[in-house]
Coordinates of C-alpha atoms and ligand atoms in Angstrom, one line a residue:
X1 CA -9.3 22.3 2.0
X2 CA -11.6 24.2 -0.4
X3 CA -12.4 23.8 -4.2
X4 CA -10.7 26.6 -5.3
X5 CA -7.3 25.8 -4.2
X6 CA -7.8 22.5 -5.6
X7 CA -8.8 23.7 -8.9
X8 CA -6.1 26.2 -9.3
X9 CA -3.5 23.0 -9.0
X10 CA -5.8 21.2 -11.3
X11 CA -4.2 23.0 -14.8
X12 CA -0.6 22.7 -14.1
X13 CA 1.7 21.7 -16.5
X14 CA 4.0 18.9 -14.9
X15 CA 7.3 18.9 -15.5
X16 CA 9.0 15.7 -16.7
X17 CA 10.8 13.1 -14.3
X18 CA 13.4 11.9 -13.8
X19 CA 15.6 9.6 -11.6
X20 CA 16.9 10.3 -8.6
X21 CA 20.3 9.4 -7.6
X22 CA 22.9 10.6 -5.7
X23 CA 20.7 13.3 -4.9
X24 CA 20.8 14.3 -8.6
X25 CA 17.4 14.2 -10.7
X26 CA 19.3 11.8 -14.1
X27 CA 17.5 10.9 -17.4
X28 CA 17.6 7.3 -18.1
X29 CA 20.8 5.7 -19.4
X30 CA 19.7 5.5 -23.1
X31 CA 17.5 8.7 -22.8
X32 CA 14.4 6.7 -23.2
X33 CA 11.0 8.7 -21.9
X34 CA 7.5 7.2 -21.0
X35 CA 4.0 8.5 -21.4
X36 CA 2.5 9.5 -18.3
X37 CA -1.3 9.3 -18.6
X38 CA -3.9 10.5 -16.5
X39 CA -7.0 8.3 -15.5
X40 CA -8.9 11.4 -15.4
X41 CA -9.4 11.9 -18.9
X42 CA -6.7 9.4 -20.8
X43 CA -4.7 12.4 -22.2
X44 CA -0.7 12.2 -21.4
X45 CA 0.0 14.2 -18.5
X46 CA 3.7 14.3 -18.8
X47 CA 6.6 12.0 -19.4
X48 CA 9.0 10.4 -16.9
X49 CA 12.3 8.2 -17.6
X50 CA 12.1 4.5 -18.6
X51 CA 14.9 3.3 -16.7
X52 CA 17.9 0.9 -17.5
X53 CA 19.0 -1.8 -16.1
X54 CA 22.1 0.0 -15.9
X55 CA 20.2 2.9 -13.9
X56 CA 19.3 0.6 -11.5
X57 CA 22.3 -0.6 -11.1
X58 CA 23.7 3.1 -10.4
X59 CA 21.2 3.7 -8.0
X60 CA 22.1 0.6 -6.0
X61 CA 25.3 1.6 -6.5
X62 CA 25.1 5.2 -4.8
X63 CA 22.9 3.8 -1.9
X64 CA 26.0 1.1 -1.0
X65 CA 28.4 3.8 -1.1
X66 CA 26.2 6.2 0.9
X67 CA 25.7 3.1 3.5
X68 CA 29.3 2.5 3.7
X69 CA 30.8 5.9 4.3
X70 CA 28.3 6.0 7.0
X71 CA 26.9 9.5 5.6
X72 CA 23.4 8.6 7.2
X73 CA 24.3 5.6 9.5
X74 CA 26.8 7.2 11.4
X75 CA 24.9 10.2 12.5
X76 CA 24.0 10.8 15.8
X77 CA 20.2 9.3 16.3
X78 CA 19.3 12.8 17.3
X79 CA 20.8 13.9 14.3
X80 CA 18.8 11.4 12.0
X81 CA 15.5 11.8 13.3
X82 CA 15.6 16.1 13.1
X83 CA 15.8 15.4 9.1
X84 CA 13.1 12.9 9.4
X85 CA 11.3 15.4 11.8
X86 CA 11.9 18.3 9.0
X87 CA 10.7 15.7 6.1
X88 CA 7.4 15.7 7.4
X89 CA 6.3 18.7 7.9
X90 CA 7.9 19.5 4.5
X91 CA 5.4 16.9 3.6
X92 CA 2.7 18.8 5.2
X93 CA 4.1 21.8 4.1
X94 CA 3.5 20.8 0.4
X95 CA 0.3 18.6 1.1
X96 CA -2.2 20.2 -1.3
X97 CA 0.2 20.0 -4.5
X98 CA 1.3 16.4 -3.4
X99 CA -2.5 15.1 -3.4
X100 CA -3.2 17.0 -7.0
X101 CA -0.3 15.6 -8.5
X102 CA -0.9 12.5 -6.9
X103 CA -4.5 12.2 -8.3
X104 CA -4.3 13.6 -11.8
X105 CA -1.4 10.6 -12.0
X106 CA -3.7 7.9 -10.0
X107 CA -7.2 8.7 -10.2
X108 CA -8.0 8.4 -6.1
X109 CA -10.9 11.1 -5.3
X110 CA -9.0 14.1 -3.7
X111 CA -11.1 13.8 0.1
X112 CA -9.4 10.6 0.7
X113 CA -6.1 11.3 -1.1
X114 CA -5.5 14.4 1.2
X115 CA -6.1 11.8 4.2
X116 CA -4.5 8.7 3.4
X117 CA -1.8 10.2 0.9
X118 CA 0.1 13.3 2.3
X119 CA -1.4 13.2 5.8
X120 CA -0.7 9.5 6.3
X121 CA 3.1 9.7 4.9
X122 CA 3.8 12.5 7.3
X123 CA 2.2 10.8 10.0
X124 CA 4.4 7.6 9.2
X125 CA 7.3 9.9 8.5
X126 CA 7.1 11.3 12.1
X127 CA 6.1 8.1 14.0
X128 CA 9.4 6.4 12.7
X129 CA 11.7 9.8 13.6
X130 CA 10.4 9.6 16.3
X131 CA 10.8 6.1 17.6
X132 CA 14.4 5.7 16.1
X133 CA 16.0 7.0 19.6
X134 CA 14.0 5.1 21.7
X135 CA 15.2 1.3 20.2
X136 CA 17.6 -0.4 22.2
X137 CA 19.9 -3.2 22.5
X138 CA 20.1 -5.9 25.0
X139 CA 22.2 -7.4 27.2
X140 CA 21.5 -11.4 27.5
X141 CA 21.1 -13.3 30.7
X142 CA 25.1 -14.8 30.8
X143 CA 26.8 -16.8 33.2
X144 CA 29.1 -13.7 34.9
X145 CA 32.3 -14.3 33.0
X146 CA 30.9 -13.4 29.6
X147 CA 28.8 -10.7 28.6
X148 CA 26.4 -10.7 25.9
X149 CA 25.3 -7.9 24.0
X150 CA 23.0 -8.1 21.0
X151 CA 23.1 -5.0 18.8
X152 CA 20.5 -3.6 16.7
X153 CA 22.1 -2.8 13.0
X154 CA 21.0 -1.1 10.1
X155 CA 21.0 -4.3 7.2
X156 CA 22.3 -1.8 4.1
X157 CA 20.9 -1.2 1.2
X158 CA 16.7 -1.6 1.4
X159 CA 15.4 -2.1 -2.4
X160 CA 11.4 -0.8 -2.2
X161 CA 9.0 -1.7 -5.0
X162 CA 5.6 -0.1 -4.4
X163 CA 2.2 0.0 -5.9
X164 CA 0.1 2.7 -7.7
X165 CA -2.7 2.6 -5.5
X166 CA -1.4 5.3 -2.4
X167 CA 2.2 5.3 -3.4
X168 CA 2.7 8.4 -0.4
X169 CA 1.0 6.1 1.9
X170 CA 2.7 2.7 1.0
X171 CA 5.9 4.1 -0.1
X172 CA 6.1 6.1 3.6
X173 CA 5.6 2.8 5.6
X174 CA 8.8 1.1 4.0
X175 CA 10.7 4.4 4.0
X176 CA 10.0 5.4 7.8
X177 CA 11.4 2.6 9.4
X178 CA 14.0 2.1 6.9
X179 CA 15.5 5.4 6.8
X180 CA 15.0 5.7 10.7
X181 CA 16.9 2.3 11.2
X182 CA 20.1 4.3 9.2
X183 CA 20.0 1.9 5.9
X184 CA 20.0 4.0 2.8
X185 CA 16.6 3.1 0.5
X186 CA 16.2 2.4 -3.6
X187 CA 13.2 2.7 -4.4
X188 CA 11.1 1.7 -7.6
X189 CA 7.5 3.6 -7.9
X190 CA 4.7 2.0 -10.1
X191 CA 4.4 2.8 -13.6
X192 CA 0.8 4.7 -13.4
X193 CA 2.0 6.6 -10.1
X194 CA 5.3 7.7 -10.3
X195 CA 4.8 11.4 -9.8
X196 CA 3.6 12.0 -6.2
X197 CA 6.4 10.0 -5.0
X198 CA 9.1 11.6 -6.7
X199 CA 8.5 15.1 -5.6
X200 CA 8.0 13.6 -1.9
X201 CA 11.6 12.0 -2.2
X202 CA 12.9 15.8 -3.6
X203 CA 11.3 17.3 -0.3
X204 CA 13.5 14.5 2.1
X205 CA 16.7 16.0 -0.1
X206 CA 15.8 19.7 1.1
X207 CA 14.9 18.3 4.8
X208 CA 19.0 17.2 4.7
X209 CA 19.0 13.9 4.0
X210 CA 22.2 13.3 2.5
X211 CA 22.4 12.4 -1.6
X212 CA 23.0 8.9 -1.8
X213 CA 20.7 7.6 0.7
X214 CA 17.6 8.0 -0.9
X215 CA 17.6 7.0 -4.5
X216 CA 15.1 6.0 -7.0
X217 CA 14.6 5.0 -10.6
X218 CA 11.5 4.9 -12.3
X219 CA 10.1 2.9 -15.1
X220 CA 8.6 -0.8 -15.7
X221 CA 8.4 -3.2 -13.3
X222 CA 9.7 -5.9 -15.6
X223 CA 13.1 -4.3 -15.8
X224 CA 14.3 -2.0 -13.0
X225 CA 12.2 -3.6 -10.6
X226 CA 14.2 -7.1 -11.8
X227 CA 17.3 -5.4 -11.9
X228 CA 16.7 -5.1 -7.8
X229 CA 15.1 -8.1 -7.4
X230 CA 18.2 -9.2 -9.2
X231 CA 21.1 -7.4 -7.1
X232 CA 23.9 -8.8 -5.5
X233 CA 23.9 -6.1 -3.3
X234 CA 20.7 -5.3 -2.2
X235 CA 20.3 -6.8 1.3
X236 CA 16.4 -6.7 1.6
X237 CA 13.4 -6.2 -0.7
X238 CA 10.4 -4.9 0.6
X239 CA 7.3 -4.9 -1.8
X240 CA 3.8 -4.1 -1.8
X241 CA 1.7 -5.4 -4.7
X242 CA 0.3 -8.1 -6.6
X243 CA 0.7 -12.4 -5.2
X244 CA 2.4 -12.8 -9.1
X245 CA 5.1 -10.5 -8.4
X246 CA 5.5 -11.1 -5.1
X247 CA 6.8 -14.8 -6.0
X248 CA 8.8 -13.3 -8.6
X249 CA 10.8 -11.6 -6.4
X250 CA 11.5 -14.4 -4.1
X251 CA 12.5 -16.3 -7.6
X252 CA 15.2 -13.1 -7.8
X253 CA 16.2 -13.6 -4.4
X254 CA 16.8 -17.1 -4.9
X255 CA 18.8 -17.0 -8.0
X256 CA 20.6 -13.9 -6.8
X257 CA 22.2 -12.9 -2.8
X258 CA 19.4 -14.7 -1.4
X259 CA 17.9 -11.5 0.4
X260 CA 15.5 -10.7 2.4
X261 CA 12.1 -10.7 0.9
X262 CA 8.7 -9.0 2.8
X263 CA 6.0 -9.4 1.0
X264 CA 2.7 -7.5 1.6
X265 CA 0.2 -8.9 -0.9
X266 CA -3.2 -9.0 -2.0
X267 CA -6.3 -10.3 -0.1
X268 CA -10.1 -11.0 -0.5
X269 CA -11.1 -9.6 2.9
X270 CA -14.0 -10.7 4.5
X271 CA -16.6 -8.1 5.8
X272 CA -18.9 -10.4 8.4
X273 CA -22.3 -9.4 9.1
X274 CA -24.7 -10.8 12.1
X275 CA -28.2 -10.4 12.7
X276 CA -27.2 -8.4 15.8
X277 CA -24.8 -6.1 14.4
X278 CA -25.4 -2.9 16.6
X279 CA -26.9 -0.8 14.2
X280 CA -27.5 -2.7 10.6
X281 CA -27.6 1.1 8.6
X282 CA -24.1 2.2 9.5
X283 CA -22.6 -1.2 9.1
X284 CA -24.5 -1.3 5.6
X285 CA -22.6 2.2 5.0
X286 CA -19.3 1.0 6.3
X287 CA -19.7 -1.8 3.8
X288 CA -20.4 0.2 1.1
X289 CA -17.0 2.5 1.8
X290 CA -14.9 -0.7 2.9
X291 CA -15.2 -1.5 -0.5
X292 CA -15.7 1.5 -2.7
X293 CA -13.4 4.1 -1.7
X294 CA -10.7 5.0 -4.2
X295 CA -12.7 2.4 -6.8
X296 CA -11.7 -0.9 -4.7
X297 CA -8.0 -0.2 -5.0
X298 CA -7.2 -0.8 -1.5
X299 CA -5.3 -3.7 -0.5
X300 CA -7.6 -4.6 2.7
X301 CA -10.6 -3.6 1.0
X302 CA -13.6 -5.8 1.8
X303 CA -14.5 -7.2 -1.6
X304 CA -16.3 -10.0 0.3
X305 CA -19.3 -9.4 1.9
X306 CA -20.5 -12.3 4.3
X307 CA -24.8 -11.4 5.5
X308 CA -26.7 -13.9 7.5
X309 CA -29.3 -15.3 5.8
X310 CA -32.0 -13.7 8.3
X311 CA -31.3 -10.4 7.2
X312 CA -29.5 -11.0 3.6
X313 CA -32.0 -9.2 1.3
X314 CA -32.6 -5.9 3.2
X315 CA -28.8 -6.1 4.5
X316 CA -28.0 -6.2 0.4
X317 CA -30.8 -3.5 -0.3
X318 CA -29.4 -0.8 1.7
X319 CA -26.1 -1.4 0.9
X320 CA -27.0 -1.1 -2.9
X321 CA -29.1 1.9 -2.0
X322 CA -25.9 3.8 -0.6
X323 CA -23.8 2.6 -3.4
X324 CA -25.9 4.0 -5.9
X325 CA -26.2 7.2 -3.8
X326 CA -21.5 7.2 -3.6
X327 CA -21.0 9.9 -6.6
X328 CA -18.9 8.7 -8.8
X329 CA -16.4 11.1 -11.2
X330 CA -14.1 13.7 -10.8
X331 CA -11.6 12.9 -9.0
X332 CA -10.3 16.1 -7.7
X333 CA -13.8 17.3 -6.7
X334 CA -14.2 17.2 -2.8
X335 CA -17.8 15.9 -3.9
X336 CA -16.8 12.8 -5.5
X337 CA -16.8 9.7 -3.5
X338 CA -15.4 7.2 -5.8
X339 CA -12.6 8.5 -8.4
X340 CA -11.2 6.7 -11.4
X341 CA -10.0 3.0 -12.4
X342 CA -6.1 3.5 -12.6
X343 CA -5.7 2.3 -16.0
X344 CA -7.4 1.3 -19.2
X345 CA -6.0 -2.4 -18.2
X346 CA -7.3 -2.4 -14.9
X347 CA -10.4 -1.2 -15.9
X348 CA -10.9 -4.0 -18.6
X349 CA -10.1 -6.9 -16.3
X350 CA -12.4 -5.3 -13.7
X351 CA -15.5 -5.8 -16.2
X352 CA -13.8 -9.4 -17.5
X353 CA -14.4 -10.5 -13.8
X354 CA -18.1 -9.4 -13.8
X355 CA -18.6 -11.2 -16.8
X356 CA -17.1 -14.5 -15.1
X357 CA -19.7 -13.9 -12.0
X358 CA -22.9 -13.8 -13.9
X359 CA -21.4 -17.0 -15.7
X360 CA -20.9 -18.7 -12.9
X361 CA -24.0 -18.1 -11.2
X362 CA -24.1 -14.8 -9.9
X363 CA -26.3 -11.7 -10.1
X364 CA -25.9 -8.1 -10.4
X365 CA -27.8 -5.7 -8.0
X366 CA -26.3 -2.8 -9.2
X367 CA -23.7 -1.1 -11.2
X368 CA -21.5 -3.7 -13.8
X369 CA -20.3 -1.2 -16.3
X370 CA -18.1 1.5 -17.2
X371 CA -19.6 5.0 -17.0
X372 CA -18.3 8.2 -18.1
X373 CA -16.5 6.9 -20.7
X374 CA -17.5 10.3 -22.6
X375 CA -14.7 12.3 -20.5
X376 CA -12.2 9.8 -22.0
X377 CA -11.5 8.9 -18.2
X378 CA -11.4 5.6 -16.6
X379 CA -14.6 5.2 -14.7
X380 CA -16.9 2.0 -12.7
X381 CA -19.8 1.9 -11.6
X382 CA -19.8 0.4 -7.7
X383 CA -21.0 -3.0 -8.2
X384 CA -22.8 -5.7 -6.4
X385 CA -23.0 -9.2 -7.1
X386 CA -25.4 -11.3 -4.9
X387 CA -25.3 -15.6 -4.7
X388 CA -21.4 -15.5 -5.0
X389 CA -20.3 -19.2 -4.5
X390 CA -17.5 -19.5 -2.2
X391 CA -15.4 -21.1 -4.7
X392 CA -16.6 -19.1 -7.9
X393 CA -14.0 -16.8 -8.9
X394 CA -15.2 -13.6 -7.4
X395 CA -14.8 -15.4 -4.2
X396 CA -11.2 -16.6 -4.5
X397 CA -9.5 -13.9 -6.7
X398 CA -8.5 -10.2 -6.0
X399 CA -10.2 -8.2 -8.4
X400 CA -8.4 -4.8 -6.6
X401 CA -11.8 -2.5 -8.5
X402 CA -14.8 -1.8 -7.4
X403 CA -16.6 -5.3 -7.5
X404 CA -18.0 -6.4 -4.0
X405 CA -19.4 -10.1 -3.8
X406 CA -21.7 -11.0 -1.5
X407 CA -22.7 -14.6 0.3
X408 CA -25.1 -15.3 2.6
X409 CA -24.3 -17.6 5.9
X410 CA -25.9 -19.5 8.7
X411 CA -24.1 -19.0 12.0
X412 CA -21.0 -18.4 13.2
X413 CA -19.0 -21.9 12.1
X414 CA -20.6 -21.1 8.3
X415 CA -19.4 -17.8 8.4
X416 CA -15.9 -19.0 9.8
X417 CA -15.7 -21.6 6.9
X418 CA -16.3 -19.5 4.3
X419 CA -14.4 -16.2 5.6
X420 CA -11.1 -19.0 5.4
X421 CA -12.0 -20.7 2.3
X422 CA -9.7 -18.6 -0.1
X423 CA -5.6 -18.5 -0.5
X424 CA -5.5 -15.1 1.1
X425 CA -5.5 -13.8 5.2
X426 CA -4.8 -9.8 5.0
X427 CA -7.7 -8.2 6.3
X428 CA -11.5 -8.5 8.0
X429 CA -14.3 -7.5 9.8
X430 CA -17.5 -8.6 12.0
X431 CA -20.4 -6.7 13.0
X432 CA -22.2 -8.0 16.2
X433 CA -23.5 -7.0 19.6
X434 CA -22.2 -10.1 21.1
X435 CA -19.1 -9.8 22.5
X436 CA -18.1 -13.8 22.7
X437 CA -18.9 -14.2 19.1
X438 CA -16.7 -11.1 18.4
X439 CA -13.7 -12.5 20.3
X440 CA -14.3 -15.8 18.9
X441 CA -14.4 -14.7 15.3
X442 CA -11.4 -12.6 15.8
X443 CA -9.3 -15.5 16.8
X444 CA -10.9 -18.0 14.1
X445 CA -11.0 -16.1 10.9
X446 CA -7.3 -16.2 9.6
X447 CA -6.2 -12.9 8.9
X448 CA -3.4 -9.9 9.4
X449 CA -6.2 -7.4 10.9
X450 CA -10.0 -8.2 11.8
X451 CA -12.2 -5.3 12.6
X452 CA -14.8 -5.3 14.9
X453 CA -18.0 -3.0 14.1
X454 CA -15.9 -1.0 11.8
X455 CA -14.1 -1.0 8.9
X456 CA -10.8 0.4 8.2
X457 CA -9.2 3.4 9.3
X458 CA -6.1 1.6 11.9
X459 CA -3.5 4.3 12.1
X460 CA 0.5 3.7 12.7
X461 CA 0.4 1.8 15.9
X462 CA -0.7 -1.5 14.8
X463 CA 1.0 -3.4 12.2
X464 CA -0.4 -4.3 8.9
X465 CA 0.8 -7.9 7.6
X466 CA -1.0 -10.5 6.0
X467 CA -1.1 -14.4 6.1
X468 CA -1.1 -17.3 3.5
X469 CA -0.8 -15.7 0.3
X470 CA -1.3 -12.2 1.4
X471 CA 2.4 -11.9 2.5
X472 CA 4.5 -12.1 5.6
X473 CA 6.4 -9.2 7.6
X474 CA 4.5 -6.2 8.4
X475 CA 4.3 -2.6 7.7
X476 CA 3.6 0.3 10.7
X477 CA 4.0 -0.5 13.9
X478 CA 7.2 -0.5 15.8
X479 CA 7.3 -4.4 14.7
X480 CA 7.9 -3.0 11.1
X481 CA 11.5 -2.1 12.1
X482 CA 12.2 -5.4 12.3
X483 CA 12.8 -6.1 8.3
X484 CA 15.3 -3.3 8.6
X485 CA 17.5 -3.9 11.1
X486 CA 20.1 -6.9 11.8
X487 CA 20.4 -8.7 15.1
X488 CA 24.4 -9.1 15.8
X489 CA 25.8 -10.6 18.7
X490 CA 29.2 -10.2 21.0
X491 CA 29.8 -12.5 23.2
X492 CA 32.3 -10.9 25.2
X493 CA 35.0 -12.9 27.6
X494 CA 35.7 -11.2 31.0
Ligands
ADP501 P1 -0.4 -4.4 -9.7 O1 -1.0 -5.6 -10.5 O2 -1.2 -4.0 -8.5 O3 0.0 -3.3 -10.6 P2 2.2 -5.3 -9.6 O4 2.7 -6.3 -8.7 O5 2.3 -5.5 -11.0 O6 0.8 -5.0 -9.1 O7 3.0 -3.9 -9.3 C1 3.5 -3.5 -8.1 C2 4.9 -3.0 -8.3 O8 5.7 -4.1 -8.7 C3 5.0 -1.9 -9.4 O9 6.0 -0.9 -8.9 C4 5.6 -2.6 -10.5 O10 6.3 -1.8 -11.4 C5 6.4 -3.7 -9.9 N1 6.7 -4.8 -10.7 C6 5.9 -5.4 -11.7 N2 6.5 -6.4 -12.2 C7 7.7 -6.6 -11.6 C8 8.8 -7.5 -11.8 N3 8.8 -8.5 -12.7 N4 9.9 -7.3 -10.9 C9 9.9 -6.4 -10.0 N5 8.9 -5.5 -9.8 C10 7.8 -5.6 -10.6

């Protein structure tokens, strides 16, 4: 991908959005509009509808009828997964303008937004179209006059709320498996990344899904997204974002059709570093990218950085050094290595949790502040903060920025305690040469994913779930079609 292309997406106008349902693009039911402004430089970048309750409900509404006519669920599998097939490489097709569009809504630098955003929702896209003909049934082990049969069914209507932070990425994994499983989808984009998402669901119409089966309503969290939560006739809710939500909508589900909830949360991942780590300069790098890649905004991002005492200063040095070194601007330059703070908000609360580390103890080693602030963009300088208490709060709360915390340890028990000692379990890593201790920390830290002289970077064959407070169910993975499918049995008289 060169510069130029890039650039010549970069002055667009964008058209306005609106909701999608029953394959038609609707205003909001009281024609109400919101701002949609760009991280890049603060200015608006175009509007999108606020939606109603009542939109929500209508949207809900169309995916129930689509799901009971069958339009989707009653196609032949090999029917199903060609339009999944064709949505992909539509996706692909369409990859450049999906990324641009993506960023100048999100902020994500462009190298990694290409990746993880258009590439990684085709990729997801194709894995679940092409899995969905290859799940079967059973038949259980029944004295010989019965037969038992245990079907796999599609559970309805799927309500998906996702986050701002890779809303192609994220909002593929809940879409995959749910479309592939036959249930027809609403789903609810985040406020401050809206766009990319939209136009991806516009490419599934013109792959053939039928209208009805995909829908989606935009707007704020604290209404539409309720007004799923809500539902009496959504069957499951699958969410990715913040721990105060996520127990919201389990509240919903409780006071509602007790659905399904799956939850994938937030996390304050561990990154593990030995003495013997097999070569102290790339783990040092890895460290530095674990956490600093699209400004911290990555669920499994390793905001906590665990370095044995033995080697804690230089281990710290030439992590700084690299940070210092991660250009930080633009996003939609190819150069840029860290892009922009999603919002003004997020931003804010970012610096507020600096502020708390040096007062409780802490010590910054580089960066701390906003930078840029000339471009009228929402920019961080990758920061370090050295003698982090477990318990202080840079240790126990997700910060989701570009903040890392580091703690030194002394062997591998220490390192065990502390990588366990908050409310979260999503991610982590360990860097040694010593293959025991590897193993051993692998089945002692408590965690959805550990990583073992590496960082990052699992692709659609293992699942992604967290523990504790960083959720339950998973995402990827052929065990993510799990949350979209029903177990029935007949037991069947001879
Ligand atoms: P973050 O703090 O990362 O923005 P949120 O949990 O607030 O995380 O946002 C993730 C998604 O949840 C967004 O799509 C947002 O609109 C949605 N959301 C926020 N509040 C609610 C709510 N009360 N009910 C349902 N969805 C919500």
């Amino acid at each position: 991908m060169d510069q130029s292309s890039i650039d010549g997406l970069r002055a667009h106008p964008v058209a306005e959005r609106f909701h999608l349902i029953e394959g038609k693009h609707v205003p909001a039911s009281d024609g109400g509009q919101m701002d949609v402004l760009s991280p890049i430089d603060g200015q608006v970048l175009t509007r999108m509808a606020r939606g109603t309750v009542q939109d929500m409900q209508a949207a809900i509404a169309s995916a129930r009828a689509a799901f009971e006519d069958r339009r989707w669920a009653g196609q032949p599998p090999a029917a199903r997964k060609k339009v999944l097939l064709k949505w992909a490489d539509l996706i692909e097709a369409h990859a450049l303008e999906l990324a641009v569009l993506g960023v100048r809504d999100n902020g994500t630098e462009i190298a990694m937004a290409l990746k993880a955003e258009p590439g990684s929702a085709a990729g997801t896209i194709r894995y679940y179209a092409e899995a969905l003909d290859k799940i079967y049934g059973e038949i259980a082990p029944t004295p010989g006059d019965v037969l038992g049969l245990i079907h796999k069914e599609p559970v309805g209507v799927v309500g998906a709320i996702v986050p701002w932070n890779f809303p192609l990425m994220i909002g593929a994994w809940k879409l995959g498996p749910a479309l592939a499983m036959g249930n027809s989808v609403v789903l609810k984009p985040a406020e401050t990344a809206s766009l990319s998402l939209m136009r991806m669901l516009d490419l599934a119409l013109e792959a053939g899904l039928p209208p009805g089966v995909l829908n989606a309503v935009t707007g704020e969290g604290a209404v539409v997204g309720e007004a799923m939560g809500l539902s009496m006739d959504v069957d499951v809710l699958v969410f990715t974002g913040s721990g105060a939500t996520g127990r919201r909508l389990m509240e919903y589900a409780a006071r509602s059709n007790m659905k399904r909830v799956y939850l994938e949360l937030g996390g304050k991942s561990p990154n593990i570093i030995f003495a013997d780590a097999p070569d102290l300069h790339e783990a040092a790098k890895v460290a530095a990218t674990g956490i600093f890649r699209n400004a911290g905004q990555v669920c499994v991002a390793g905001s906590r950085l665990l370095v044995e005492a033995s080697i804690h200063d230089d281990f710290v040095a030439d992590v700084a050094r690299i940070s210092e070194g991660m250009r930080v601007g633009d996003p939609l330059s190819l150069e840029t290595a860290i892009g922009a703070i999603n919002s003004e908000a997020q931003l804010k609360q970012n610096l507020g949790f600096v502020d708390t580390a040096l007062a409780e103890g802490g010590e910054i080693v580089t960066g701390g502040q906003r930078i840029l602030e000339e471009t009228g963009g929402y920019f961080m300088a990758p920061t370090i903060v050295t003698g982090v208490r477990p318990d202080a709060t840079l240790a126990q709360k997700e910060v989701f920025g570009p903040v890392l915390g580091v703690t030194a340890f002394d062997g591998d028990a220490e390192a065990v305690r502390i990588a366990n000692s908050t409310v979260y379990g999503l991610a982590g890593a360990v860097w040694t040469s010593n293959l025991s201790r590897a193993h051993r920390m692998v089945r002692n830290v408590r965690t959805g994913v550990m990583h073992v002289n590496t960082y990052g970077g699992s692709d659609a064959t293992v699942p992604l779930g967290g523990v504790g407070q960083s959720g339950n169910g998973h995402d990827k993975s052929l065990h993510a079609l799990e949350k979209y499918i029903n177990l029935k049995t007949a037991w069947i008289k001879l």
